[in-house]
mmCIF file of C-alpha atoms in Angstrom:
data_model
loop_
_atom_site.group_PDB
_atom_site.id
_atom_site.type_symbol
_atom_site.label_atom_id
_atom_site.label_comp_id
_atom_site.label_asym_id
_atom_site.label_seq_id
_atom_site.Cartn_x
_atom_site.Cartn_y
_atom_site.Cartn_z
ATOM 1 C CA MET A 19 -82.987 69.687 47.589
ATOM 2 C CA GLN A 20 -83.724 67.866 44.389
ATOM 3 C CA ASP A 21 -86.918 65.757 43.364
ATOM 4 C CA TRP A 22 -85.917 62.203 42.455
ATOM 5 C CA THR A 23 -88.303 60.463 39.826
ATOM 6 C CA THR A 24 -87.794 56.903 38.596
ATOM 7 C CA SER A 25 -90.194 55.903 35.626
ATOM 8 C CA ASP A 26 -91.101 51.934 35.052
ATOM 9 C CA GLY A 27 -90.785 50.460 31.521
ATOM 10 C CA LEU A 28 -89.462 52.733 28.554
ATOM 11 C CA THR A 29 -90.312 56.135 28.187
ATOM 12 C CA PRO A 30 -91.083 57.606 24.246
ATOM 13 C CA TYR A 31 -88.818 59.952 23.708
ATOM 14 C CA GLU A 32 -90.996 62.448 22.277
ATOM 15 C CA ASP A 33 -92.553 62.220 25.899
ATOM 16 C CA ALA A 34 -89.879 63.233 27.907
ATOM 17 C CA ILE A 35 -89.086 66.246 25.458
ATOM 18 C CA ALA A 36 -92.276 67.320 26.091
ATOM 19 C CA TYR A 37 -91.686 66.541 29.789
ATOM 20 C CA MET A 38 -88.889 68.555 30.215
ATOM 21 C CA ASP A 39 -89.730 71.382 28.614
ATOM 22 C CA THR A 40 -92.820 71.846 30.756
ATOM 23 C CA HIS A 41 -90.880 71.923 33.833
ATOM 24 C CA VAL A 42 -87.959 73.526 32.588
ATOM 25 C CA ALA A 43 -90.453 76.203 31.585
ATOM 26 C CA GLY A 44 -91.820 76.230 35.327
ATOM 27 C CA MET A 45 -88.399 75.855 37.268
ATOM 28 C CA ILE A 46 -87.733 79.472 35.350
ATOM 29 C CA SER A 47 -90.866 81.131 36.549
ATOM 30 C CA GLY A 48 -90.468 79.671 39.910
ATOM 31 C CA THR A 49 -93.319 77.211 40.083
ATOM 32 C CA LYS A 50 -90.916 74.077 39.656
ATOM 33 C CA THR A 51 -88.234 72.416 41.570
ATOM 34 C CA GLU A 52 -84.726 70.847 41.062
ATOM 35 C CA GLN A 53 -85.000 66.999 39.449
ATOM 36 C CA ILE A 54 -83.324 64.228 38.226
ATOM 37 C CA TRP A 55 -85.629 62.093 36.462
ATOM 38 C CA LEU A 56 -84.373 57.978 36.191
ATOM 39 C CA LEU A 57 -85.675 56.088 32.767
ATOM 40 C CA GLU A 58 -84.934 54.089 29.745
ATOM 41 C CA HIS A 59 -85.999 54.505 26.232
ATOM 42 C CA PRO A 60 -87.044 52.469 23.650
ATOM 43 C CA SER A 61 -84.393 52.026 21.467
ATOM 44 C CA LEU A 62 -83.600 55.025 19.106
ATOM 45 C CA TYR A 63 -80.695 57.494 17.788
ATOM 46 C CA THR A 64 -80.226 61.403 18.953
ATOM 47 C CA ALA A 65 -78.701 63.647 16.795
ATOM 48 C CA GLY A 66 -77.227 66.673 18.978
ATOM 49 C CA THR A 67 -76.355 69.751 17.124
ATOM 50 C CA SER A 68 -73.111 69.381 16.153
ATOM 51 C CA ALA A 69 -74.580 65.653 14.318
ATOM 52 C CA ASP A 70 -73.007 64.899 11.303
ATOM 53 C CA ILE A 71 -75.131 62.813 8.931
ATOM 54 C CA ALA A 72 -72.890 60.723 7.332
ATOM 55 C CA ASP A 73 -72.128 59.103 10.969
ATOM 56 C CA LEU A 74 -75.946 57.709 10.649
ATOM 57 C CA VAL A 75 -74.443 54.353 9.084
ATOM 58 C CA ASP A 76 -78.232 52.591 9.109
ATOM 59 C CA PRO A 77 -81.069 55.451 8.787
ATOM 60 C CA ASP A 78 -83.665 52.371 8.769
ATOM 61 C CA ARG A 79 -82.486 50.774 12.176
ATOM 62 C CA PHE A 80 -84.548 52.330 14.619
ATOM 63 C CA PRO A 81 -86.363 56.111 14.699
ATOM 64 C CA VAL A 82 -84.117 59.260 14.748
ATOM 65 C CA TYR A 83 -84.603 62.039 16.642
ATOM 66 C CA LYS A 84 -83.711 65.885 16.550
ATOM 67 C CA SER A 85 -82.083 66.335 19.918
ATOM 68 C CA GLN A 86 -81.020 70.157 21.370
ATOM 69 C CA ARG A 87 -78.798 68.692 23.443
ATOM 70 C CA GLY A 88 -75.158 69.438 21.877
ATOM 71 C CA GLY A 89 -73.303 66.728 20.710
ATOM 72 C CA GLN A 90 -73.414 64.174 17.756
ATOM 73 C CA TYR A 91 -75.295 61.113 17.106
ATOM 74 C CA THR A 92 -76.140 58.584 20.459
ATOM 75 C CA TYR A 93 -78.310 55.390 20.833
ATOM 76 C CA HIS A 94 -80.347 55.524 23.508
ATOM 77 C CA GLY A 95 -82.562 51.867 24.707
ATOM 78 C CA PRO A 96 -83.612 49.097 27.137
ATOM 79 C CA GLY A 97 -80.588 48.482 29.505
ATOM 80 C CA GLN A 98 -79.171 51.702 29.763
ATOM 81 C CA ARG A 99 -80.014 54.514 32.373
ATOM 82 C CA ILE A 100 -80.688 57.565 31.775
ATOM 83 C CA ALA A 101 -80.604 60.659 34.203
ATOM 84 C CA TYR A 102 -81.792 63.959 32.972
ATOM 85 C CA ALA A 103 -80.897 66.330 35.435
ATOM 86 C CA MET A 104 -82.928 69.848 35.536
ATOM 87 C CA LEU A 105 -81.609 71.758 37.757
ATOM 88 C CA ASP A 106 -80.830 75.485 38.048
ATOM 89 C CA LEU A 107 -77.021 77.254 37.234
ATOM 90 C CA ASN A 108 -78.532 80.739 38.427
ATOM 91 C CA LEU A 109 -77.228 78.915 41.432
ATOM 92 C CA ARG A 110 -74.739 77.224 41.241
ATOM 93 C CA GLY A 111 -71.808 79.764 39.264
ATOM 94 C CA LYS A 112 -73.081 79.769 35.733
ATOM 95 C CA ASP A 113 -70.414 77.737 34.794
ATOM 96 C CA VAL A 114 -71.037 75.480 31.375
ATOM 97 C CA ARG A 115 -67.557 74.349 31.790
ATOM 98 C CA LYS A 116 -67.297 73.073 35.431
ATOM 99 C CA PHE A 117 -71.222 71.761 34.998
ATOM 100 C CA VAL A 118 -70.523 69.760 32.248
ATOM 101 C CA GLN A 119 -67.301 68.442 34.717
ATOM 102 C CA ASN A 120 -69.607 68.059 37.071
ATOM 103 C CA LEU A 121 -71.593 65.614 35.362
ATOM 104 C CA GLU A 122 -68.211 63.745 34.387
ATOM 105 C CA ASP A 123 -67.471 63.495 38.196
ATOM 106 C CA TRP A 124 -70.856 62.298 38.793
ATOM 107 C CA VAL A 125 -71.009 59.379 36.637
ATOM 108 C CA ILE A 126 -66.893 58.997 37.552
ATOM 109 C CA LEU A 127 -67.808 58.479 41.092
ATOM 110 C CA THR A 128 -70.620 55.903 40.325
ATOM 111 C CA LEU A 129 -68.633 53.511 38.087
ATOM 112 C CA ALA A 130 -66.428 53.509 41.324
ATOM 113 C CA GLU A 131 -68.942 51.951 42.778
ATOM 114 C CA PHE A 132 -68.580 49.078 41.155
ATOM 115 C CA GLY A 133 -64.610 48.932 40.609
ATOM 116 C CA VAL A 134 -64.991 50.930 37.486
ATOM 117 C CA LYS A 135 -62.380 53.169 36.431
ATOM 118 C CA GLY A 136 -63.999 55.915 34.407
ATOM 119 C CA GLU A 137 -61.740 58.722 33.093
ATOM 120 C CA ARG A 138 -62.302 61.418 30.572
ATOM 121 C CA ARG A 139 -60.432 61.922 27.534
ATOM 122 C CA ALA A 140 -59.332 65.405 25.439
ATOM 123 C CA GLY A 141 -61.570 66.500 22.965
ATOM 124 C CA ARG A 142 -64.257 62.991 24.053
ATOM 125 C CA VAL A 143 -66.775 64.529 26.089
ATOM 126 C CA GLY A 144 -68.583 61.313 27.859
ATOM 127 C CA VAL A 145 -66.961 58.720 30.153
ATOM 128 C CA TRP A 146 -64.012 56.169 28.715
ATOM 129 C CA VAL A 147 -62.777 52.690 30.424
ATOM 130 C CA VAL A 148 -59.179 51.442 28.942
ATOM 131 C CA ARG A 149 -60.078 48.547 28.117
ATOM 132 C CA LYS A 150 -56.815 45.727 29.046
ATOM 133 C CA ASP A 151 -58.507 42.783 28.270
ATOM 134 C CA LYS A 152 -58.596 43.116 25.085
ATOM 135 C CA PRO A 153 -55.773 43.775 22.133
ATOM 136 C CA LEU A 154 -54.192 47.077 21.445
ATOM 137 C CA THR A 155 -55.397 49.173 18.331
ATOM 138 C CA ALA A 156 -53.768 49.247 15.094
ATOM 139 C CA LEU A 157 -51.858 52.113 17.128
ATOM 140 C CA GLY A 158 -50.134 50.120 19.810
ATOM 141 C CA THR A 159 -52.192 51.966 22.148
ATOM 142 C CA PRO A 160 -55.239 50.132 24.354
ATOM 143 C CA ARG A 161 -58.916 49.575 23.620
ATOM 144 C CA GLU A 162 -60.743 52.682 24.996
ATOM 145 C CA ASP A 163 -64.193 51.545 25.083
ATOM 146 C CA LYS A 164 -67.140 54.981 26.138
ATOM 147 C CA ILE A 165 -69.463 53.513 28.907
ATOM 148 C CA ALA A 166 -71.489 57.124 29.426
ATOM 149 C CA ALA A 167 -72.419 59.787 27.268
ATOM 150 C CA ILE A 168 -73.358 63.288 28.554
ATOM 151 C CA GLY A 169 -75.484 66.052 26.345
ATOM 152 C CA VAL A 170 -76.570 68.767 27.773
ATOM 153 C CA ARG A 171 -78.893 72.193 27.001
ATOM 154 C CA LEU A 172 -79.099 74.921 29.051
ATOM 155 C CA ARG A 173 -82.218 77.616 28.860
ATOM 156 C CA LYS A 174 -81.925 80.338 31.146
ATOM 157 C CA TRP A 175 -79.296 78.633 32.977
ATOM 158 C CA VAL A 176 -81.906 75.841 33.337
ATOM 159 C CA SER A 177 -80.358 72.725 32.319
ATOM 160 C CA PHE A 178 -81.905 69.589 30.725
ATOM 161 C CA HIS A 179 -81.038 66.272 28.832
ATOM 162 C CA GLY A 180 -77.920 64.836 30.947
ATOM 163 C CA ILE A 181 -76.370 61.835 31.350
ATOM 164 C CA SER A 182 -76.433 58.043 30.555
ATOM 165 C CA ILE A 183 -74.766 54.850 31.300
ATOM 166 C CA ASN A 184 -74.943 51.548 29.565
ATOM 167 C CA VAL A 185 -75.666 49.310 32.368
ATOM 168 C CA GLU A 186 -76.904 46.099 29.712
ATOM 169 C CA PRO A 187 -78.274 47.663 26.195
ATOM 170 C CA ASP A 188 -77.449 45.321 23.165
ATOM 171 C CA LEU A 189 -74.473 47.040 22.409
ATOM 172 C CA GLU A 190 -74.414 45.852 18.791
ATOM 173 C CA HIS A 191 -77.615 48.695 18.161
ATOM 174 C CA TYR A 192 -74.506 50.852 18.362
ATOM 175 C CA ASN A 193 -73.297 49.753 15.006
ATOM 176 C CA GLY A 194 -76.313 51.833 13.014
ATOM 177 C CA ILE A 195 -74.134 54.896 14.194
ATOM 178 C CA VAL A 196 -71.017 56.479 14.453
ATOM 179 C CA PRO A 197 -71.254 57.119 18.081
ATOM 180 C CA CYS A 198 -70.454 60.733 19.091
ATOM 181 C CA GLY A 199 -68.605 60.586 15.524
ATOM 182 C CA ILE A 200 -65.969 58.319 17.214
ATOM 183 C CA GLN A 201 -64.654 55.852 14.899
ATOM 184 C CA GLU A 202 -61.748 54.268 16.277
ATOM 185 C CA HIS A 203 -63.233 53.277 20.148
ATOM 186 C CA GLY A 204 -65.815 51.283 20.952
ATOM 187 C CA VAL A 205 -68.498 50.886 23.360
ATOM 188 C CA THR A 206 -69.172 49.140 26.193
ATOM 189 C CA SER A 207 -71.467 48.268 29.611
ATOM 190 C CA LEU A 208 -70.944 47.741 32.915
ATOM 191 C CA VAL A 209 -72.451 44.014 32.818
ATOM 192 C CA ASP A 210 -70.041 43.671 29.630
ATOM 193 C CA LEU A 211 -66.983 44.378 31.666
ATOM 194 C CA GLY A 212 -68.550 41.290 33.472
ATOM 195 C CA LEU A 213 -70.275 42.691 36.347
ATOM 196 C CA PRO A 214 -73.626 41.746 37.106
ATOM 197 C CA VAL A 215 -75.170 45.043 38.061
ATOM 198 C CA SER A 216 -79.003 45.877 38.422
ATOM 199 C CA MET A 217 -80.564 48.766 37.648
ATOM 200 C CA THR A 218 -81.622 49.580 40.895
ATOM 201 C CA ASP A 219 -78.028 49.173 41.975
ATOM 202 C CA VAL A 220 -77.179 51.567 39.784
ATOM 203 C CA ASP A 221 -80.150 54.128 40.571
ATOM 204 C CA CYS A 222 -78.671 54.102 44.520
ATOM 205 C CA ALA A 223 -74.763 54.213 43.221
ATOM 206 C CA LEU A 224 -76.391 57.917 41.154
ATOM 207 C CA GLN A 225 -78.369 59.301 44.494
ATOM 208 C CA LYS A 226 -75.429 58.834 46.959
ATOM 209 C CA CYS A 227 -72.993 60.539 44.086
ATOM 210 C CA PHE A 228 -74.747 63.364 43.256
ATOM 211 C CA ALA A 229 -74.394 64.313 46.752
ATOM 212 C CA GLN A 230 -71.003 63.947 46.798
ATOM 213 C CA VAL A 231 -70.357 66.356 43.521
ATOM 214 C CA PHE A 232 -73.019 68.628 43.895
ATOM 215 C CA ASN A 233 -72.992 68.700 48.080
ATOM 216 C CA ALA A 234 -72.235 72.688 47.739
ATOM 217 C CA ASP A 235 -75.375 73.067 45.219
#
């Protein structure tokens, strides 16, 4: 059984990293239990382990942090629900690919609670929404916007970092980077899709859908 913690206000990125490092060390030593931590960060950019400096379009706009998670550049800020998942994969099969797919399933089921169809795309980590309400791309294909990001790191098969879902962030803040290195697609949020969803609504859905995906663990 996981402990669920929700932080009010905006949690500084450095504080979150320090907390996760300490908590994961405790899990490895057997003194801490699994935890899902729900929070929001102030506006900032993070560079994952695969980040290309060319994708940092406006380096002076917000603070930029090097992150231990996989992936490229991403944005965090108010109106975005972050769920840091500190889970013990020693008890979950030690399968990184399956774990990432489970995280994607968790997001997809959560979005479905609000009538949003989230989808995977080959070669693109995260969850995407087809925008039938938008003009076709230059290639004549439907536009796809990213609504959730996934980035994880493992230490002795204990996970940290996790997922972020755009509830109502300022989407213009993404213009300072090439999100996840993908130029041909955009970003969206639940509110941008016309859904008056609150952070509390999302938190309830996350907890419900987590049990559906990880109930065997």
